[in-house]
């Protein structure tokens, strides 16, 4: 079954304790992305990756790290979590097409979400 | 500055009615357009892509108006199960950067019996 998985689904932690949220897809997608969703703010992109070893900042990258060592995995790392990182996090993946002057995306497949609470 | 704007609602609509909402985008050179549906506390899922000529999928019709820079979603004969948040997604940039896939904040639709 084609899917994006995230773990853990729920996490309560304390300020400063490093954590990693894993994301894995089995569809051979080049593009992967992390979003956080907060009430009234919608989905905001944290980091994205166009392919293995290619990552870049999204709109709200502060306090986060990512890596893309394998095509299927795109973990999100919070080195020193703070309460303002309490949020609902989604990982997404898709195929992309790069033209000479444009970039287009196919359907974004989202993971089930990780609800993180930082105390 | 990236901009994809939606009316957050909520739109309260009686069952069986037709409802439509729009999404405006800032860059006239934008390419891909999509509507996603998100149920409460769940992940967004693709509802339909939006093509230049407009497209229909059952009770749902999506249209693109490039001149006025908006896309629309029309739902006919609305069902209780249509209650959800509808997210507009636009590729705002036509060249170079790969960071142009932008989500609107969503329109909350409530179908009432």
CSV table of C-alpha atoms in Angstrom, one decimal:
chain,number,residue,atom,x,y,z
A,1,UNK,CA,0.0,0.0,0.0
A,2,UNK,CA,1.4,3.4,-1.0
A,3,UNK,CA,1.8,5.5,2.1
A,4,UNK,CA,3.7,8.0,4.2
A,5,UNK,CA,4.4,7.0,7.7
A,6,UNK,CA,5.4,9.1,10.6
A,7,UNK,CA,6.5,8.2,14.1
A,8,UNK,CA,5.7,8.9,16.8
A,9,UNK,CA,2.1,9.9,16.3
A,10,UNK,CA,1.9,11.6,19.7
A,11,UNK,CA,4.8,12.9,21.8
A,12,UNK,CA,4.9,14.9,25.0
A,13,UNK,CA,8.4,16.1,25.9
A,14,UNK,CA,10.2,18.8,27.9
A,15,UNK,CA,12.1,21.8,26.9
A,16,UNK,CA,15.6,21.1,25.6
A,17,UNK,CA,15.3,17.4,25.2
A,18,UNK,CA,16.4,16.5,21.7
A,19,UNK,CA,13.9,14.6,19.6
A,20,UNK,CA,13.5,13.2,16.1
A,21,UNK,CA,10.3,12.6,14.2
A,22,UNK,CA,10.7,10.1,11.5
A,23,UNK,CA,9.0,10.1,8.1
A,24,UNK,CA,9.2,7.4,5.5
A,25,UNK,CA,7.5,6.9,2.1
A,26,UNK,CA,7.3,3.9,-0.1
A,27,UNK,CA,6.4,5.6,-3.4
A,28,UNK,CA,9.9,6.5,-4.6
A,29,UNK,CA,9.0,10.2,-4.5
A,30,UNK,CA,11.8,12.7,-5.0
A,31,UNK,CA,10.2,15.5,-3.1
A,32,UNK,CA,9.6,15.4,0.7
A,33,UNK,CA,8.5,18.1,3.0
A,34,UNK,CA,7.7,18.9,6.6
A,35,UNK,CA,4.9,21.2,7.7
A,36,UNK,CA,3.6,22.4,11.0
A,37,UNK,CA,-0.1,23.3,11.4
A,38,UNK,CA,-1.3,25.7,14.1
A,39,UNK,CA,-4.8,27.1,14.6
A,40,UNK,CA,-5.4,30.2,12.5
A,41,UNK,CA,-2.0,29.9,10.7
A,42,UNK,CA,-2.7,27.0,8.4
A,43,UNK,CA,0.1,24.7,7.1
A,44,UNK,CA,3.5,26.3,7.2
A,45,UNK,CA,6.5,24.6,5.5
A,46,UNK,CA,9.5,23.9,7.7
A,47,UNK,CA,11.9,22.2,5.4
A,48,UNK,CA,11.8,20.5,2.1
A,49,UNK,CA,13.9,18.2,0.0
A,50,UNK,CA,14.0,17.8,-3.7
A,51,UNK,CA,16.0,14.6,-3.6
A,52,UNK,CA,18.7,12.7,-1.7
A,53,UNK,CA,21.2,15.1,0.0
A,54,UNK,CA,19.2,18.1,-1.3
A,55,UNK,CA,17.4,20.0,1.4
A,56,UNK,CA,16.3,23.6,1.8
A,57,UNK,CA,14.5,25.9,4.3
A,58,UNK,CA,10.8,26.5,4.1
A,59,UNK,CA,9.0,29.4,5.7
A,60,UNK,CA,9.6,28.5,9.4
A,61,UNK,CA,12.9,26.6,9.7
A,62,UNK,CA,14.2,28.0,12.9
A,63,UNK,CA,14.7,25.4,15.6
A,64,UNK,CA,14.5,22.5,13.2
A,65,UNK,CA,16.9,20.3,11.2
A,66,UNK,CA,16.4,17.7,8.6
A,67,UNK,CA,18.4,15.2,6.7
A,68,UNK,CA,17.9,13.2,3.5
A,69,UNK,CA,20.4,10.4,3.3
A,70,UNK,CA,18.0,8.0,1.7
A,71,UNK,CA,15.2,8.7,-0.8
A,72,UNK,CA,12.5,7.1,1.4
A,73,UNK,CA,13.4,8.8,4.7
A,74,UNK,CA,13.2,12.4,5.8
A,75,UNK,CA,13.5,12.8,9.6
A,76,UNK,CA,12.8,16.1,11.4
A,77,UNK,CA,15.1,16.9,14.2
A,78,UNK,CA,14.4,19.3,17.1
A,79,UNK,CA,17.8,19.7,18.8
A,80,UNK,CA,16.4,21.8,21.7
A,81,UNK,CA,12.6,21.8,21.6
A,82,UNK,CA,10.8,24.8,23.1
A,83,UNK,CA,7.1,25.3,24.0
A,84,UNK,CA,6.5,27.4,20.8
A,85,UNK,CA,7.2,24.2,18.8
A,86,UNK,CA,4.1,22.6,20.2
A,87,UNK,CA,2.2,21.8,17.1
A,88,UNK,CA,0.8,19.3,14.7
A,89,UNK,CA,3.4,18.2,12.3
A,90,UNK,CA,2.9,16.6,8.8
A,91,UNK,CA,5.3,15.0,6.5
A,92,UNK,CA,4.5,14.9,2.8
A,93,UNK,CA,5.9,13.5,-0.4
A,94,UNK,CA,5.3,13.7,-4.1
A,95,UNK,CA,6.8,13.3,-7.5
A,96,UNK,CA,8.0,16.5,-9.1
A,97,UNK,CA,8.8,17.7,-12.6
A,98,UNK,CA,11.6,20.1,-13.3
A,99,UNK,CA,11.3,22.0,-16.5
A,100,UNK,CA,13.6,24.6,-17.9
A,101,UNK,CA,11.7,27.5,-16.3
A,102,UNK,CA,9.3,25.9,-14.0
A,103,UNK,CA,8.8,23.4,-11.2
A,104,UNK,CA,5.6,21.4,-10.8
A,105,UNK,CA,4.3,19.1,-8.2
A,106,UNK,CA,2.2,16.0,-8.4
A,107,UNK,CA,-0.2,15.0,-5.7
A,108,UNK,CA,1.1,15.6,-2.2
A,109,UNK,CA,0.7,12.5,0.0
A,110,UNK,CA,0.7,13.3,3.7
A,111,UNK,CA,1.6,11.3,6.7
A,112,UNK,CA,-1.0,10.9,9.5
A,113,UNK,CA,0.5,13.7,11.5
A,114,UNK,CA,2.5,13.9,14.8
A,115,UNK,CA,1.1,15.8,17.6
A,116,UNK,CA,3.9,17.3,19.6
A,117,UNK,CA,3.6,19.0,23.0
A,118,UNK,CA,6.7,20.6,24.5
A,119,UNK,CA,6.3,21.4,28.2
B,1,UNK,CA,6.0,37.4,-0.6
B,2,UNK,CA,4.0,34.2,-1.1
B,3,UNK,CA,0.2,34.7,-0.9
B,4,UNK,CA,-2.6,32.2,-1.3
B,5,UNK,CA,-5.7,33.6,0.3
B,6,UNK,CA,-8.9,31.9,1.3
B,7,UNK,CA,-12.0,33.0,3.3
B,8,UNK,CA,-11.6,30.9,6.5
B,9,UNK,CA,-15.4,30.7,7.0
B,10,UNK,CA,-17.0,28.8,8.5
B,11,UNK,CA,-19.5,28.4,5.8
B,12,UNK,CA,-22.7,26.9,7.3
B,13,UNK,CA,-24.7,25.3,4.6
B,14,UNK,CA,-27.9,23.2,4.7
B,15,UNK,CA,-27.6,19.7,3.3
B,16,UNK,CA,-28.4,19.5,-0.4
B,17,UNK,CA,-27.4,23.1,-1.1
B,18,UNK,CA,-24.7,24.2,-3.5
B,19,UNK,CA,-21.7,25.9,-2.1
B,20,UNK,CA,-18.8,27.6,-3.7
B,21,UNK,CA,-15.6,29.2,-2.5
B,22,UNK,CA,-12.6,30.8,-4.0
B,23,UNK,CA,-8.9,31.1,-3.5
B,24,UNK,CA,-6.8,33.9,-4.8
B,25,UNK,CA,-3.1,33.7,-5.6
B,26,UNK,CA,-0.5,36.4,-6.0
B,27,UNK,CA,1.7,35.3,-8.9
B,28,UNK,CA,0.2,35.4,-12.3
B,29,UNK,CA,2.8,32.9,-13.6
B,30,UNK,CA,1.7,30.2,-11.2
B,31,UNK,CA,1.5,26.7,-12.5
B,32,UNK,CA,0.0,23.8,-10.6
B,33,UNK,CA,-3.3,24.3,-8.6
B,34,UNK,CA,-5.0,21.9,-6.3
B,35,UNK,CA,-7.8,21.5,-3.8
B,36,UNK,CA,-7.2,19.4,-0.7
B,37,UNK,CA,-9.6,18.3,1.9
B,38,UNK,CA,-8.7,18.1,5.6
B,39,UNK,CA,-10.9,16.5,8.2
B,40,UNK,CA,-10.4,17.6,11.8
B,41,UNK,CA,-7.0,16.5,13.2
B,42,UNK,CA,-6.4,14.4,10.1
B,43,UNK,CA,-3.9,14.7,7.3
B,44,UNK,CA,-4.8,16.7,4.1
B,45,UNK,CA,-5.8,14.6,1.2
B,46,UNK,CA,-6.1,15.6,-2.5
B,47,UNK,CA,-9.6,16.3,-3.6
B,48,UNK,CA,-8.8,17.4,-7.1
B,49,UNK,CA,-6.3,19.1,-9.3
B,50,UNK,CA,-7.4,22.2,-11.1
B,51,UNK,CA,-6.9,22.3,-14.8
B,52,UNK,CA,-7.0,25.4,-17.1
B,53,UNK,CA,-10.1,24.3,-18.8
B,54,UNK,CA,-11.9,23.5,-15.5
B,55,UNK,CA,-12.7,20.0,-14.3
B,56,UNK,CA,-15.5,18.1,-12.7
B,57,UNK,CA,-15.5,15.0,-10.4
B,58,UNK,CA,-19.0,14.0,-9.5
B,59,UNK,CA,-20.5,16.7,-7.4
B,60,UNK,CA,-17.3,18.7,-7.3
B,61,UNK,CA,-16.3,21.3,-9.9
B,62,UNK,CA,-13.0,23.2,-9.9
B,63,UNK,CA,-12.2,26.1,-12.1
B,64,UNK,CA,-9.2,28.3,-12.8
B,65,UNK,CA,-9.5,32.0,-13.7
B,66,UNK,CA,-6.0,33.1,-14.7
B,67,UNK,CA,-7.1,36.7,-15.6
B,68,UNK,CA,-8.4,37.3,-12.1
B,69,UNK,CA,-5.9,34.9,-10.4
B,70,UNK,CA,-8.2,32.7,-8.5
B,71,UNK,CA,-9.4,29.1,-8.4
B,72,UNK,CA,-12.8,28.0,-7.3
B,73,UNK,CA,-14.4,24.9,-5.9
B,74,UNK,CA,-18.1,24.2,-6.3
B,75,UNK,CA,-19.9,21.5,-4.4
B,76,UNK,CA,-23.4,20.5,-5.6
B,77,UNK,CA,-26.0,18.6,-3.5
B,78,UNK,CA,-23.9,18.9,-0.4
B,79,UNK,CA,-23.7,16.0,2.0
B,80,UNK,CA,-23.1,15.9,5.7
B,81,UNK,CA,-19.8,14.1,4.9
B,82,UNK,CA,-18.6,17.1,3.0
B,83,UNK,CA,-18.1,19.0,6.2
B,84,UNK,CA,-14.3,19.6,6.4
B,85,UNK,CA,-11.7,22.2,5.7
B,86,UNK,CA,-10.8,22.8,2.1
B,87,UNK,CA,-7.3,23.8,1.4
B,88,UNK,CA,-6.2,25.6,-1.8
B,89,UNK,CA,-2.7,24.8,-2.9
B,90,UNK,CA,-0.8,26.8,-5.6
B,91,UNK,CA,2.6,26.6,-7.0
B,92,UNK,CA,3.3,30.3,-6.8
B,93,UNK,CA,6.6,30.4,-8.7
B,94,UNK,CA,7.3,29.5,-12.2
B,95,UNK,CA,11.0,29.4,-12.3
B,96,UNK,CA,14.1,28.5,-10.3
B,97,UNK,CA,13.0,28.0,-6.7
B,98,UNK,CA,11.4,24.8,-5.6
B,99,UNK,CA,9.8,26.4,-2.6
B,100,UNK,CA,6.8,27.7,-4.3
B,101,UNK,CA,4.2,25.1,-3.4
B,102,UNK,CA,2.0,27.1,-1.0
B,103,UNK,CA,-1.0,26.2,1.0
B,104,UNK,CA,-3.9,28.5,1.8
B,105,UNK,CA,-5.1,28.5,5.4
B,106,UNK,CA,-8.3,26.7,4.4
B,107,UNK,CA,-12.0,27.3,4.3
B,108,UNK,CA,-14.1,25.6,6.9
B,109,UNK,CA,-17.3,24.1,5.6
B,110,UNK,CA,-20.1,22.8,7.8
B,111,UNK,CA,-23.0,21.0,6.3
B,112,UNK,CA,-26.1,21.1,8.5
B,113,UNK,CA,-28.9,18.6,8.5
